[in-house]
Structure formats: C-alpha cells, structure tokens
Amino acid sequence: MITRSIYLQKLKSLKDQHIIKVITGIRRCGKSTLLEAFQDVLVELNVDKAHIVSVCYEHRDHSQYASWQEAYDVIAKRIENSDMYYVFLDEVQMVPQFEKLVDALFVQKNIDLYITGSNAYLLSSELATLLSGRYIAINLHPFSFSEYVAAFPEEHNYDRLFREYINNSCFPEAVNLSKAVPEMVNTYLKSLYETVVIKDIVQHNKLRKYANIQNIIQFLYDSVGSVVSPNNIAERLTEYNGEHISHNTVKKIIDFLTQSYLIYPVRLYNIKGKRLLASNYKYYLVDLGLKNILHSSHYDADLGHKLENVVYFELLRRGGEVYAGKSQQGEVDFVVHKPNGLVEYYQVAFTVNDEKTFNREISSLRKIRDSFPKFLLTMDYDEAMIDGIKKINVIDWLLALNK
C-alpha cells in the first residue's frame, strides 16, 4: 500500500479536534484506503479497536437504510461509554437525508467524525448550511508523482517514470493494473469514467442528452490549460456538430463535471490589480490517463499542457489557493496564495532551451514588481537563478518533499 503521507498528516493534525473531517474526491482516488490507513494510525496511537466505528455505505450490508435514523441507531449501538470514539462514514451521501445523520453524530461530544463522498454535492447540499463553520474539507486526488514513484520501487530512472506518469493514469488501481495486466488499464478507466458520467452526472441530475456531455468533456480535455468560457465552447460545438447548444447548457454541464471532480476550474487573477476576474476559467483534468480513452489522445503529445496539469495538482496538494495569473504584461501559469500570506508565482514549460522560448516564458515573471518567490519549472536539467527567478527541473521539484 502506498502511504498517502500528505493526507495522513492532515488527518493526524485534526485528530480529536471537534470538527468534522470531510474527505472528498473523485471515485476510486483512494478515499476508503486513506480512511483504513488512518484507522491503522489510530491503533498505533493506542486507540482501542472497539472505539473505531467504520461504515461504508456502498457495501451491500449498509446500502439499504430507509432513513437516516436507522443508520444512526446502528452506529449508536456501538458507542458503549463516554470515552472517545472515532466514527468513519464512507460515501455517506448514499444515506437518505445524510446531513441529519452527520449532525446527529457531530453533536455527541465523544465522537470524532470523519466522512467521505465522491461528489461535491456533499458540500453543496444542506450539509454545508447545517454545519457551517463546523467542518473542514480535505480534497483527495489520485497519486502524486512521488506516490507514483513509490509504487515502482524497482525503477530508479525517474525520467522514464515521469514520462509514463504524464501519459498514463495515476488512479491507484490503474497503477496496480499497469504492473500486472497493463492491457486492462484502459478498460478499467473506461468503466470508471462511465460510472462517474452516467451515475454521478446523468442520473443524479436527470439529464437527457448524453452526447452534449461527451462533446463538452472532449472539448475540455483537448483544452487543458487554455482559457475558455461557456460562450466560446457553445459556439465551437454548435459549429462542429451542426446542432445548437446554449451557453447556459454548457455552463450547467461544466458545473456538474466540477462537482464530480472530473475537472478542476481555475479562476483568473489580475496580478497588478490584485483581484480575481469574474469571467472565463482554465480547466485541468483530475487524471491525465482519462484522455487515453478518448480518440484524440496520443502518447507523448501536448506535453507542455500535460506538464502544466501535473504542476497544478501538486500545487493544490501543497496547500493554498491556486489561480491563473493575468496582466497587461502577459500571463503567469499559476499564482498561489499560501495560508501564511505568502504569494508564489509559477511558469511552466516543457523546455526553454530555445532562446526565443526562454524569453517568452520568463518575460511575464520579470515584469512582476513585488518580492514574492518566482519559479520557472521545466524538464531541462540545468537549474539557475535568473533575475530573482528560480529555474528548477520539474522532476526535482515534484520529489523535493521526499528528499
């Protein structure tokens, strides 16, 4: 089992804090495994196993509750005294009126509560209103590159591993399959993709035109790291397919894709004006391997945008609000506002060995007048400090926390 160190450390720091720990993320990204790993940590910390209550509502034994009260009674029977109990509810959104179940457990002073869900509906429902200020969300992603490296302990060529990482899937089970039966990886990904799209999006939102969703997903997958809007997506799809689709329909479907964690939206940030811009977003894919089940994907193609996608999710893992920087002087791929008030600027390019490319990529960083850290991440091997901008090999940067 690969240790999800960043997420386990967050859970450790929140242990016994009277706040609900909400672990969210796309299906099969490892939420259940993370809960199991943290339960092992609790045992290592001398928590009595009888004081760990874990229920998965996807399992047959717990999937047929008629009411939240019934689900509550099952858990309450296991709380035998006033000592601290650690309660884990996996895929809790499957319980009718689950927010009432969560609230009823949370008000018990001797319960430390952890819940998971595979859809942002978990936090856009009445739960967010009912428990405002009483929960903290931890968004789990598929494997980072350092976790991917740990899955291949016999491979020491990080360049080769990174080439595979950037072109293939980093879902935990897909990584396992790639070692045992690699020909089954795309079959697994297709099944996962269809489950998310059909069950979490089409059925949950009672949508009728499946083709519209497929076309929008295809467009967004082909536009990683590009600024797009519902208007220009609608115009392009109407032109391509000869069938009108409104920008409101596009916006609604993008919202559903975001709620299912298939895509992550990034707002634009005006660097000079220090403010967020209202219109248009960039979008990044939760897993680059999902591109492989679409007809447009080619191995080792579009590597610059794939690299940008990898960097975006690593920045999310390391904490802070991540935006796309924009100003009259040019664009910066990422502007990160850290919790301590620090701001970091990142420009990402596959290579800048060509002088023209180097000047283009670094010019917008040079024009930023504040003293916050600025980074140029590339696949080039040379590292340097240029006009206060730190050029770093992206593989070294991705693995830096483990060195």
mmCIF file of C-alpha atoms in Angstrom:
data_model
loop_
_atom_site.group_PDB
_atom_site.id
_atom_site.type_symbol
_atom_site.label_atom_id
_atom_site.label_comp_id
_atom_site.label_asym_id
_atom_site.label_seq_id
_atom_site.Cartn_x
_atom_site.Cartn_y
_atom_site.Cartn_z
ATOM 1 C CA MET A 1 0.000 0.000 0.000
ATOM 2 C CA ILE A 2 1.304 3.459 -0.922
ATOM 3 C CA THR A 3 1.371 5.799 2.073
ATOM 4 C CA ARG A 4 -0.595 8.974 1.340
ATOM 5 C CA SER A 5 1.645 10.983 3.644
ATOM 6 C CA ILE A 6 0.320 14.489 2.946
ATOM 7 C CA TYR A 7 -3.270 13.497 3.632
ATOM 8 C CA LEU A 8 -2.461 11.287 6.633
ATOM 9 C CA GLN A 9 -0.527 14.150 8.197
ATOM 10 C CA LYS A 10 -3.546 16.427 7.797
ATOM 11 C CA LEU A 11 -5.790 13.849 9.464
ATOM 12 C CA LYS A 12 -3.288 13.364 12.308
ATOM 13 C CA SER A 13 -3.192 17.094 12.956
ATOM 14 C CA LEU A 14 -7.005 17.191 13.132
ATOM 15 C CA LYS A 15 -7.408 14.162 15.419
ATOM 16 C CA ASP A 16 -9.639 14.884 18.438
ATOM 17 C CA GLN A 17 -10.462 18.356 17.140
ATOM 18 C CA HIS A 18 -14.214 18.918 17.451
ATOM 19 C CA ILE A 19 -14.689 19.489 13.760
ATOM 20 C CA ILE A 20 -15.971 17.155 11.052
ATOM 21 C CA LYS A 21 -13.294 15.904 8.694
ATOM 22 C CA VAL A 22 -14.787 15.686 5.176
ATOM 23 C CA ILE A 23 -12.663 13.782 2.644
ATOM 24 C CA THR A 24 -13.838 14.420 -0.902
ATOM 25 C CA GLY A 25 -12.601 13.422 -4.339
ATOM 26 C CA ILE A 26 -13.455 11.534 -7.489
ATOM 27 C CA ARG A 27 -14.456 7.886 -7.250
ATOM 28 C CA ARG A 28 -11.591 5.419 -6.768
ATOM 29 C CA CYS A 29 -8.971 8.019 -5.902
ATOM 30 C CA GLY A 30 -8.265 6.245 -2.615
ATOM 31 C CA LYS A 31 -10.629 7.752 -0.027
ATOM 32 C CA SER A 32 -11.607 4.411 1.543
ATOM 33 C CA THR A 33 -7.979 3.268 1.612
ATOM 34 C CA LEU A 34 -6.980 6.543 3.270
ATOM 35 C CA LEU A 35 -9.577 6.009 5.996
ATOM 36 C CA GLU A 36 -8.274 2.466 6.563
ATOM 37 C CA ALA A 37 -4.697 3.749 6.774
ATOM 38 C CA PHE A 38 -5.689 6.389 9.313
ATOM 39 C CA GLN A 39 -7.523 3.783 11.371
ATOM 40 C CA ASP A 40 -4.228 1.840 11.487
ATOM 41 C CA VAL A 41 -2.543 5.035 12.698
ATOM 42 C CA LEU A 42 -5.121 5.319 15.489
ATOM 43 C CA VAL A 43 -4.378 1.772 16.592
ATOM 44 C CA GLU A 44 -0.656 2.618 16.627
ATOM 45 C CA LEU A 45 -1.573 5.544 18.884
ATOM 46 C CA ASN A 46 -3.169 3.046 21.285
ATOM 47 C CA VAL A 47 -6.791 3.708 20.369
ATOM 48 C CA ASP A 48 -8.880 0.649 21.261
ATOM 49 C CA LYS A 49 -10.135 -1.036 18.068
ATOM 50 C CA ALA A 50 -13.589 -1.256 19.667
ATOM 51 C CA HIS A 51 -13.621 2.552 19.665
ATOM 52 C CA ILE A 52 -13.182 2.726 15.878
ATOM 53 C CA VAL A 53 -16.545 2.559 14.095
ATOM 54 C CA SER A 54 -16.314 2.319 10.307
ATOM 55 C CA VAL A 55 -19.272 2.070 7.921
ATOM 56 C CA CYS A 56 -19.129 2.054 4.110
ATOM 57 C CA TYR A 57 -22.496 2.863 2.582
ATOM 58 C CA GLU A 58 -21.501 1.388 -0.772
ATOM 59 C CA HIS A 59 -21.315 -2.054 0.809
ATOM 60 C CA ARG A 60 -24.379 -4.229 0.495
ATOM 61 C CA ASP A 61 -24.874 -4.549 4.262
ATOM 62 C CA HIS A 62 -25.232 -0.789 4.675
ATOM 63 C CA SER A 63 -26.784 0.323 1.378
ATOM 64 C CA GLN A 64 -30.469 -0.207 2.118
ATOM 65 C CA TYR A 65 -31.230 2.079 5.045
ATOM 66 C CA ALA A 66 -34.708 3.536 4.743
ATOM 67 C CA SER A 67 -33.895 6.583 6.866
ATOM 68 C CA TRP A 68 -31.021 8.421 8.474
ATOM 69 C CA GLN A 69 -32.422 7.477 11.896
ATOM 70 C CA GLU A 70 -31.940 3.796 11.084
ATOM 71 C CA ALA A 71 -28.325 4.427 10.083
ATOM 72 C CA TYR A 72 -27.810 6.450 13.274
ATOM 73 C CA ASP A 73 -29.187 3.686 15.510
ATOM 74 C CA VAL A 74 -26.757 1.137 14.036
ATOM 75 C CA ILE A 75 -23.812 3.381 14.954
ATOM 76 C CA ALA A 76 -25.202 4.449 18.351
ATOM 77 C CA LYS A 77 -25.379 0.806 19.484
ATOM 78 C CA ARG A 78 -21.596 0.614 19.174
ATOM 79 C CA ILE A 79 -20.977 3.689 21.344
ATOM 80 C CA GLU A 80 -20.908 1.933 24.723
ATOM 81 C CA ASN A 81 -19.443 4.544 27.072
ATOM 82 C CA SER A 82 -18.333 8.170 27.325
ATOM 83 C CA ASP A 83 -14.790 7.569 26.075
ATOM 84 C CA MET A 84 -13.774 8.984 22.680
ATOM 85 C CA TYR A 85 -14.979 7.072 19.638
ATOM 86 C CA TYR A 86 -13.709 7.538 16.087
ATOM 87 C CA VAL A 87 -16.538 7.234 13.553
ATOM 88 C CA PHE A 88 -15.853 6.845 9.817
ATOM 89 C CA LEU A 89 -18.714 7.140 7.317
ATOM 90 C CA ASP A 90 -17.640 6.236 3.775
ATOM 91 C CA GLU A 91 -19.796 7.535 0.872
ATOM 92 C CA VAL A 92 -22.258 8.934 3.410
ATOM 93 C CA GLN A 93 -24.249 10.799 0.744
ATOM 94 C CA MET A 94 -25.957 7.493 -0.078
ATOM 95 C CA VAL A 95 -27.928 7.651 3.195
ATOM 96 C CA PRO A 96 -31.324 9.421 2.915
ATOM 97 C CA GLN A 97 -31.015 12.906 4.468
ATOM 98 C CA PHE A 98 -27.396 12.104 5.307
ATOM 99 C CA GLU A 99 -26.792 15.637 6.585
ATOM 100 C CA LYS A 100 -29.087 14.930 9.539
ATOM 101 C CA LEU A 101 -27.146 11.758 10.307
ATOM 102 C CA VAL A 102 -23.890 13.710 10.265
ATOM 103 C CA ASP A 103 -25.318 16.441 12.503
ATOM 104 C CA ALA A 104 -26.757 13.946 14.987
ATOM 105 C CA LEU A 105 -23.360 12.269 15.368
ATOM 106 C CA PHE A 106 -21.397 15.507 15.449
ATOM 107 C CA VAL A 107 -23.244 16.894 18.467
ATOM 108 C CA GLN A 108 -22.048 13.917 20.537
ATOM 109 C CA LYS A 109 -19.009 15.192 22.446
ATOM 110 C CA ASN A 110 -17.275 11.797 22.485
ATOM 111 C CA ILE A 111 -17.359 11.263 18.712
ATOM 112 C CA ASP A 112 -14.539 12.288 16.388
ATOM 113 C CA LEU A 113 -16.224 12.208 12.995
ATOM 114 C CA TYR A 114 -14.755 11.503 9.526
ATOM 115 C CA ILE A 115 -16.865 11.295 6.359
ATOM 116 C CA THR A 116 -16.193 10.815 2.645
ATOM 117 C CA GLY A 117 -18.084 11.482 -0.568
ATOM 118 C CA SER A 118 -17.447 11.221 -4.303
ATOM 119 C CA ASN A 119 -19.416 14.254 -5.360
ATOM 120 C CA ALA A 120 -19.195 17.921 -4.419
ATOM 121 C CA TYR A 121 -22.936 17.668 -3.789
ATOM 122 C CA LEU A 122 -21.791 16.544 -0.358
ATOM 123 C CA LEU A 123 -20.683 20.103 0.381
ATOM 124 C CA SER A 124 -23.151 21.988 -1.804
ATOM 125 C CA SER A 125 -26.147 20.422 -0.109
ATOM 126 C CA GLU A 126 -27.859 21.255 3.150
ATOM 127 C CA LEU A 127 -24.823 19.828 4.939
ATOM 128 C CA ALA A 128 -22.796 22.952 4.213
ATOM 129 C CA THR A 129 -25.591 25.139 5.592
ATOM 130 C CA LEU A 130 -26.366 22.933 8.565
ATOM 131 C CA LEU A 131 -22.742 22.536 9.613
ATOM 132 C CA SER A 132 -21.347 25.891 8.505
ATOM 133 C CA GLY A 133 -18.064 26.517 10.302
ATOM 134 C CA ARG A 134 -18.035 23.016 11.804
ATOM 135 C CA TYR A 135 -16.260 21.007 9.119
ATOM 136 C CA ILE A 136 -13.004 21.058 7.217
ATOM 137 C CA ALA A 137 -12.713 19.610 3.706
ATOM 138 C CA ILE A 138 -9.728 17.584 2.527
ATOM 139 C CA ASN A 139 -9.811 17.039 -1.231
ATOM 140 C CA LEU A 140 -8.065 13.811 -2.218
ATOM 141 C CA HIS A 141 -6.527 13.332 -5.676
ATOM 142 C CA PRO A 142 -5.059 10.312 -7.488
ATOM 143 C CA PHE A 143 -1.342 9.618 -6.948
ATOM 144 C CA SER A 144 1.163 12.445 -6.980
ATOM 145 C CA PHE A 145 4.413 11.765 -8.811
ATOM 146 C CA SER A 146 6.229 10.960 -5.553
ATOM 147 C CA GLU A 147 3.487 8.433 -4.715
ATOM 148 C CA TYR A 148 3.714 7.048 -8.251
ATOM 149 C CA VAL A 149 7.475 6.602 -7.802
ATOM 150 C CA ALA A 150 6.835 4.718 -4.538
ATOM 151 C CA ALA A 151 4.614 2.294 -6.472
ATOM 152 C CA PHE A 152 7.626 1.275 -8.608
ATOM 153 C CA PRO A 153 10.435 0.723 -6.066
ATOM 154 C CA GLU A 154 12.458 -1.330 -8.558
ATOM 155 C CA GLU A 155 12.589 1.553 -11.090
ATOM 156 C CA HIS A 156 15.247 4.203 -10.430
ATOM 157 C CA ASN A 157 15.075 6.047 -13.744
ATOM 158 C CA TYR A 158 12.846 8.958 -12.719
ATOM 159 C CA ASP A 159 12.831 10.428 -16.221
ATOM 160 C CA ARG A 160 11.311 7.241 -17.606
ATOM 161 C CA LEU A 161 8.817 7.022 -14.753
ATOM 162 C CA PHE A 162 7.765 10.616 -15.265
ATOM 163 C CA ARG A 163 7.194 10.021 -18.971
ATOM 164 C CA GLU A 164 4.831 7.200 -18.015
ATOM 165 C CA TYR A 165 3.202 9.261 -15.281
ATOM 166 C CA ILE A 166 2.452 12.185 -17.559
ATOM 167 C CA ASN A 167 0.992 9.959 -20.287
ATOM 168 C CA ASN A 168 -0.867 7.360 -18.213
ATOM 169 C CA SER A 169 -3.275 7.133 -15.312
ATOM 170 C CA CYS A 170 -2.362 7.775 -11.686
ATOM 171 C CA PHE A 171 -5.531 6.292 -10.156
ATOM 172 C CA PRO A 172 -4.273 3.799 -7.540
ATOM 173 C CA GLU A 173 -5.968 0.766 -9.085
ATOM 174 C CA ALA A 174 -4.902 1.767 -12.606
ATOM 175 C CA VAL A 175 -1.300 1.924 -11.381
ATOM 176 C CA ASN A 176 -1.641 -1.564 -9.885
ATOM 177 C CA LEU A 177 -3.125 -2.871 -13.125
ATOM 178 C CA SER A 178 -0.333 -1.289 -15.175
ATOM 179 C CA LYS A 179 2.141 -3.551 -13.360
ATOM 180 C CA ALA A 180 0.096 -6.754 -13.518
ATOM 181 C CA VAL A 181 -2.165 -6.605 -16.595
ATOM 182 C CA PRO A 182 -1.402 -3.354 -18.456
ATOM 183 C CA GLU A 183 -3.776 -4.214 -21.297
ATOM 184 C CA MET A 184 -6.686 -3.851 -18.833
ATOM 185 C CA VAL A 185 -5.900 -0.289 -17.701
ATOM 186 C CA ASN A 186 -7.969 1.471 -20.348
ATOM 187 C CA THR A 187 -10.858 -0.945 -19.774
ATOM 188 C CA TYR A 188 -10.764 -0.037 -16.079
ATOM 189 C CA LEU A 189 -10.577 3.695 -16.826
ATOM 190 C CA LYS A 190 -13.464 3.491 -19.265
ATOM 191 C CA SER A 191 -15.596 1.760 -16.651
ATOM 192 C CA LEU A 192 -14.679 4.353 -14.029
ATOM 193 C CA TYR A 193 -15.322 7.221 -16.434
ATOM 194 C CA GLU A 194 -18.729 5.875 -17.442
ATOM 195 C CA THR A 195 -19.702 5.344 -13.806
ATOM 196 C CA VAL A 196 -18.849 8.946 -12.927
ATOM 197 C CA VAL A 197 -20.525 10.420 -16.007
ATOM 198 C CA ILE A 198 -23.623 8.231 -16.027
ATOM 199 C CA LYS A 199 -24.247 7.708 -12.302
ATOM 200 C CA ASP A 200 -22.890 10.908 -10.743
ATOM 201 C CA ILE A 201 -23.840 13.299 -13.533
ATOM 202 C CA VAL A 202 -26.513 11.992 -15.927
ATOM 203 C CA GLN A 203 -28.657 10.021 -13.482
ATOM 204 C CA HIS A 204 -28.126 12.256 -10.455
ATOM 205 C CA ASN A 205 -29.077 15.389 -12.405
ATOM 206 C CA LYS A 206 -31.687 13.695 -14.624
ATOM 207 C CA LEU A 207 -30.009 14.775 -17.861
ATOM 208 C CA ARG A 208 -31.219 13.569 -21.246
ATOM 209 C CA LYS A 209 -28.666 14.480 -23.911
ATOM 210 C CA TYR A 210 -25.660 12.297 -23.161
ATOM 211 C CA ALA A 211 -23.981 13.430 -26.391
ATOM 212 C CA ASN A 212 -23.793 17.015 -25.126
ATOM 213 C CA ILE A 213 -21.873 15.895 -22.052
ATOM 214 C CA GLN A 214 -19.479 13.808 -24.125
ATOM 215 C CA ASN A 215 -18.806 16.696 -26.509
ATOM 216 C CA ILE A 216 -18.139 19.156 -23.699
ATOM 217 C CA ILE A 217 -15.822 16.719 -21.918
ATOM 218 C CA GLN A 218 -13.944 16.130 -25.170
ATOM 219 C CA PHE A 219 -13.587 19.884 -25.684
ATOM 220 C CA LEU A 220 -12.285 20.478 -22.158
ATOM 221 C CA TYR A 221 -9.904 17.531 -22.366
ATOM 222 C CA ASP A 222 -8.469 19.000 -25.562
ATOM 223 C CA SER A 223 -8.185 22.469 -23.973
ATOM 224 C CA VAL A 224 -6.194 21.756 -20.819
ATOM 225 C CA GLY A 225 -4.629 24.944 -19.525
ATOM 226 C CA SER A 226 -6.389 27.197 -22.040
ATOM 227 C CA VAL A 227 -8.747 29.994 -21.041
ATOM 228 C CA VAL A 228 -12.256 29.048 -22.124
ATOM 229 C CA SER A 229 -15.806 30.218 -21.450
ATOM 230 C CA PRO A 230 -19.256 28.622 -21.826
ATOM 231 C CA ASN A 231 -19.885 31.043 -24.690
ATOM 232 C CA ASN A 232 -16.938 30.024 -26.842
ATOM 233 C CA ILE A 233 -17.462 26.327 -26.044
ATOM 234 C CA ALA A 234 -21.101 26.614 -27.125
ATOM 235 C CA GLU A 235 -20.129 28.432 -30.318
ATOM 236 C CA ARG A 236 -17.438 25.896 -31.235
ATOM 237 C CA LEU A 237 -19.617 22.864 -30.528
ATOM 238 C CA THR A 238 -22.546 24.323 -32.458
ATOM 239 C CA GLU A 239 -20.214 24.926 -35.394
ATOM 240 C CA TYR A 240 -18.634 21.461 -35.214
ATOM 241 C CA ASN A 241 -21.784 19.414 -34.681
ATOM 242 C CA GLY A 242 -24.337 21.468 -36.619
ATOM 243 C CA GLU A 243 -26.700 21.335 -33.645
ATOM 244 C CA HIS A 244 -27.293 24.353 -31.422
ATOM 245 C CA ILE A 245 -26.229 24.159 -27.792
ATOM 246 C CA SER A 246 -26.717 27.139 -25.494
ATOM 247 C CA HIS A 247 -24.040 28.603 -23.256
ATOM 248 C CA ASN A 248 -26.358 28.039 -20.287
ATOM 249 C CA THR A 249 -26.425 24.316 -21.035
ATOM 250 C CA VAL A 250 -22.631 24.297 -21.318
ATOM 251 C CA LYS A 251 -22.264 26.148 -18.014
ATOM 252 C CA LYS A 252 -24.613 23.751 -16.254
ATOM 253 C CA ILE A 253 -22.760 20.682 -17.536
ATOM 254 C CA ILE A 254 -19.371 22.169 -16.583
ATOM 255 C CA ASP A 255 -20.739 22.673 -13.066
ATOM 256 C CA PHE A 256 -21.748 19.007 -12.949
ATOM 257 C CA LEU A 257 -18.316 17.904 -14.201
ATOM 258 C CA THR A 258 -16.695 20.033 -11.499
ATOM 259 C CA GLN A 259 -18.959 18.623 -8.791
ATOM 260 C CA SER A 260 -17.979 15.081 -9.807
ATOM 261 C CA TYR A 261 -14.272 16.078 -9.647
ATOM 262 C CA LEU A 262 -13.577 15.101 -13.258
ATOM 263 C CA ILE A 263 -12.314 18.607 -13.931
ATOM 264 C CA TYR A 264 -10.989 21.387 -11.710
ATOM 265 C CA PRO A 265 -11.672 25.044 -12.594
ATOM 266 C CA VAL A 266 -9.039 27.719 -12.047
ATOM 267 C CA ARG A 267 -10.034 31.366 -11.814
ATOM 268 C CA LEU A 268 -8.043 34.151 -13.435
ATOM 269 C CA TYR A 269 -6.226 36.576 -11.138
ATOM 270 C CA ASN A 270 -5.244 40.103 -12.125
ATOM 271 C CA ILE A 271 -1.663 40.347 -10.864
ATOM 272 C CA LYS A 272 -1.363 44.125 -10.989
ATOM 273 C CA GLY A 273 -4.836 44.842 -9.637
ATOM 274 C CA LYS A 274 -4.610 42.072 -7.016
ATOM 275 C CA ARG A 275 -8.135 40.881 -7.744
ATOM 276 C CA LEU A 276 -9.980 37.926 -9.219
ATOM 277 C CA LEU A 277 -11.502 38.262 -12.664
ATOM 278 C CA ALA A 278 -15.165 37.341 -12.989
ATOM 279 C CA SER A 279 -15.286 35.657 -16.385
ATOM 280 C CA ASN A 280 -13.556 32.690 -18.007
ATOM 281 C CA TYR A 281 -11.605 29.869 -16.423
ATOM 282 C CA LYS A 282 -8.865 27.393 -17.125
ATOM 283 C CA TYR A 283 -9.660 23.725 -16.543
ATOM 284 C CA TYR A 284 -7.433 20.837 -15.507
ATOM 285 C CA LEU A 285 -8.124 17.078 -15.568
ATOM 286 C CA VAL A 286 -8.139 15.047 -12.367
ATOM 287 C CA ASP A 287 -6.251 12.272 -14.194
ATOM 288 C CA LEU A 288 -4.391 12.545 -17.479
ATOM 289 C CA GLY A 289 -4.926 8.851 -18.176
ATOM 290 C CA LEU A 290 -8.603 9.577 -18.806
ATOM 291 C CA LYS A 291 -7.504 11.259 -22.050
ATOM 292 C CA ASN A 292 -6.411 7.822 -23.270
ATOM 293 C CA ILE A 293 -9.975 6.548 -23.532
ATOM 294 C CA LEU A 294 -10.847 9.380 -25.911
ATOM 295 C CA HIS A 295 -9.999 9.276 -29.602
ATOM 296 C CA SER A 296 -7.981 12.492 -29.567
ATOM 297 C CA SER A 297 -5.245 11.344 -27.190
ATOM 298 C CA HIS A 298 -1.770 10.438 -28.428
ATOM 299 C CA TYR A 299 1.165 9.272 -26.324
ATOM 300 C CA ASP A 300 3.769 11.991 -25.807
ATOM 301 C CA ALA A 301 1.522 14.602 -27.435
ATOM 302 C CA ASP A 302 0.724 18.004 -25.920
ATOM 303 C CA LEU A 303 3.394 17.503 -23.268
ATOM 304 C CA GLY A 304 3.510 21.171 -22.269
ATOM 305 C CA HIS A 305 -0.129 21.233 -21.203
ATOM 306 C CA LYS A 306 0.163 17.825 -19.551
ATOM 307 C CA LEU A 307 3.090 19.141 -17.523
ATOM 308 C CA GLU A 308 1.039 22.171 -16.535
ATOM 309 C CA ASN A 309 -1.741 19.824 -15.402
ATOM 310 C CA VAL A 310 0.686 17.900 -13.185
ATOM 311 C CA VAL A 311 2.054 21.082 -11.625
ATOM 312 C CA TYR A 312 -1.444 22.400 -10.886
ATOM 313 C CA PHE A 313 -2.401 19.359 -8.806
ATOM 314 C CA GLU A 314 0.918 19.346 -6.989
ATOM 315 C CA LEU A 315 0.345 22.972 -6.012
ATOM 316 C CA LEU A 316 -3.090 22.020 -4.667
ATOM 317 C CA ARG A 317 -1.538 19.222 -2.596
ATOM 318 C CA ARG A 318 0.994 21.621 -1.098
ATOM 319 C CA GLY A 319 -1.715 23.990 0.085
ATOM 320 C CA GLY A 320 -3.043 27.427 -0.811
ATOM 321 C CA GLU A 321 -5.423 28.981 -3.314
ATOM 322 C CA VAL A 322 -4.232 28.419 -6.875
ATOM 323 C CA TYR A 323 -5.117 30.904 -9.632
ATOM 324 C CA ALA A 324 -4.054 31.605 -13.206
ATOM 325 C CA GLY A 325 -2.200 34.920 -13.377
ATOM 326 C CA LYS A 326 -3.070 37.576 -15.945
ATOM 327 C CA SER A 327 -1.917 41.124 -16.581
ATOM 328 C CA GLN A 328 -1.311 43.541 -19.441
ATOM 329 C CA GLN A 329 2.328 42.435 -19.388
ATOM 330 C CA GLY A 330 1.479 38.777 -20.019
ATOM 331 C CA GLU A 331 0.273 35.600 -18.335
ATOM 332 C CA VAL A 332 1.703 33.575 -15.472
ATOM 333 C CA ASP A 333 0.563 29.973 -15.334
ATOM 334 C CA PHE A 334 -0.085 29.906 -11.588
ATOM 335 C CA VAL A 335 -0.352 32.396 -8.761
ATOM 336 C CA VAL A 336 -0.529 30.661 -5.374
ATOM 337 C CA HIS A 337 -1.826 32.430 -2.286
ATOM 338 C CA LYS A 338 -0.448 30.483 0.684
ATOM 339 C CA PRO A 339 -2.232 30.353 4.060
ATOM 340 C CA ASN A 340 0.583 32.360 5.684
ATOM 341 C CA GLY A 341 0.029 35.309 3.317
ATOM 342 C CA LEU A 342 2.934 34.409 1.044
ATOM 343 C CA VAL A 343 2.377 34.575 -2.721
ATOM 344 C CA GLU A 344 4.237 32.343 -5.191
ATOM 345 C CA TYR A 345 4.406 32.659 -8.986
ATOM 346 C CA TYR A 346 4.957 29.674 -11.293
ATOM 347 C CA GLN A 347 5.638 29.485 -15.002
ATOM 348 C CA VAL A 348 5.649 26.001 -16.558
ATOM 349 C CA ALA A 349 7.272 24.972 -19.848
ATOM 350 C CA PHE A 350 8.432 21.586 -21.110
ATOM 351 C CA THR A 351 11.742 23.069 -22.219
ATOM 352 C CA VAL A 352 13.218 26.559 -22.623
ATOM 353 C CA ASN A 353 16.476 25.556 -24.287
ATOM 354 C CA ASP A 354 15.481 27.665 -27.276
ATOM 355 C CA GLU A 355 16.300 31.347 -26.531
ATOM 356 C CA LYS A 356 13.055 32.646 -28.008
ATOM 357 C CA THR A 357 11.005 30.244 -25.887
ATOM 358 C CA PHE A 358 13.044 31.107 -22.790
ATOM 359 C CA ASN A 359 12.475 34.843 -23.236
ATOM 360 C CA ARG A 360 8.762 34.353 -23.816
ATOM 361 C CA GLU A 361 8.283 32.181 -20.742
ATOM 362 C CA ILE A 362 10.315 34.316 -18.365
ATOM 363 C CA SER A 363 9.236 37.771 -19.519
ATOM 364 C CA SER A 364 5.966 37.892 -17.583
ATOM 365 C CA LEU A 365 7.740 36.832 -14.381
ATOM 366 C CA ARG A 366 10.367 39.536 -14.863
ATOM 367 C CA LYS A 367 7.655 42.196 -15.072
ATOM 368 C CA ILE A 368 6.161 41.352 -11.677
ATOM 369 C CA ARG A 369 7.468 44.024 -9.337
ATOM 370 C CA ASP A 370 6.838 42.509 -5.908
ATOM 371 C CA SER A 371 9.421 40.459 -3.986
ATOM 372 C CA PHE A 372 7.487 37.213 -3.677
ATOM 373 C CA PRO A 373 9.158 33.973 -4.918
ATOM 374 C CA LYS A 374 9.048 33.268 -8.653
ATOM 375 C CA PHE A 375 9.702 29.882 -10.264
ATOM 376 C CA LEU A 376 10.243 28.558 -13.776
ATOM 377 C CA LEU A 377 9.567 24.804 -13.876
ATOM 378 C CA THR A 378 10.843 22.839 -16.895
ATOM 379 C CA MET A 379 12.122 19.407 -17.893
ATOM 380 C CA ASP A 380 15.564 20.917 -18.575
ATOM 381 C CA TYR A 381 18.367 19.593 -16.368
ATOM 382 C CA ASP A 382 20.084 22.903 -15.670
ATOM 383 C CA GLU A 383 18.923 24.896 -12.663
ATOM 384 C CA ALA A 384 19.696 28.566 -12.178
ATOM 385 C CA MET A 385 18.697 31.850 -10.563
ATOM 386 C CA ILE A 386 17.854 34.408 -13.250
ATOM 387 C CA ASP A 387 16.873 37.960 -12.222
ATOM 388 C CA GLY A 388 15.472 36.597 -8.966
ATOM 389 C CA ILE A 389 13.577 33.807 -10.774
ATOM 390 C CA LYS A 390 14.481 30.273 -9.739
ATOM 391 C CA LYS A 391 14.640 27.819 -12.640
ATOM 392 C CA ILE A 392 14.058 24.241 -11.378
ATOM 393 C CA ASN A 393 13.826 20.839 -13.011
ATOM 394 C CA VAL A 394 10.203 19.831 -12.515
ATOM 395 C CA ILE A 395 11.018 16.237 -11.523
ATOM 396 C CA ASP A 396 13.343 17.502 -8.773
ATOM 397 C CA TRP A 397 10.606 19.919 -7.673
ATOM 398 C CA LEU A 398 7.951 17.180 -7.572
ATOM 399 C CA LEU A 399 10.166 14.906 -5.479
ATOM 400 C CA ALA A 400 11.653 17.644 -3.293
ATOM 401 C CA LEU A 401 9.417 16.949 -0.281
ATOM 402 C CA ASN A 402 10.744 13.389 -0.087
ATOM 403 C CA LYS A 403 14.442 14.250 -0.288
#
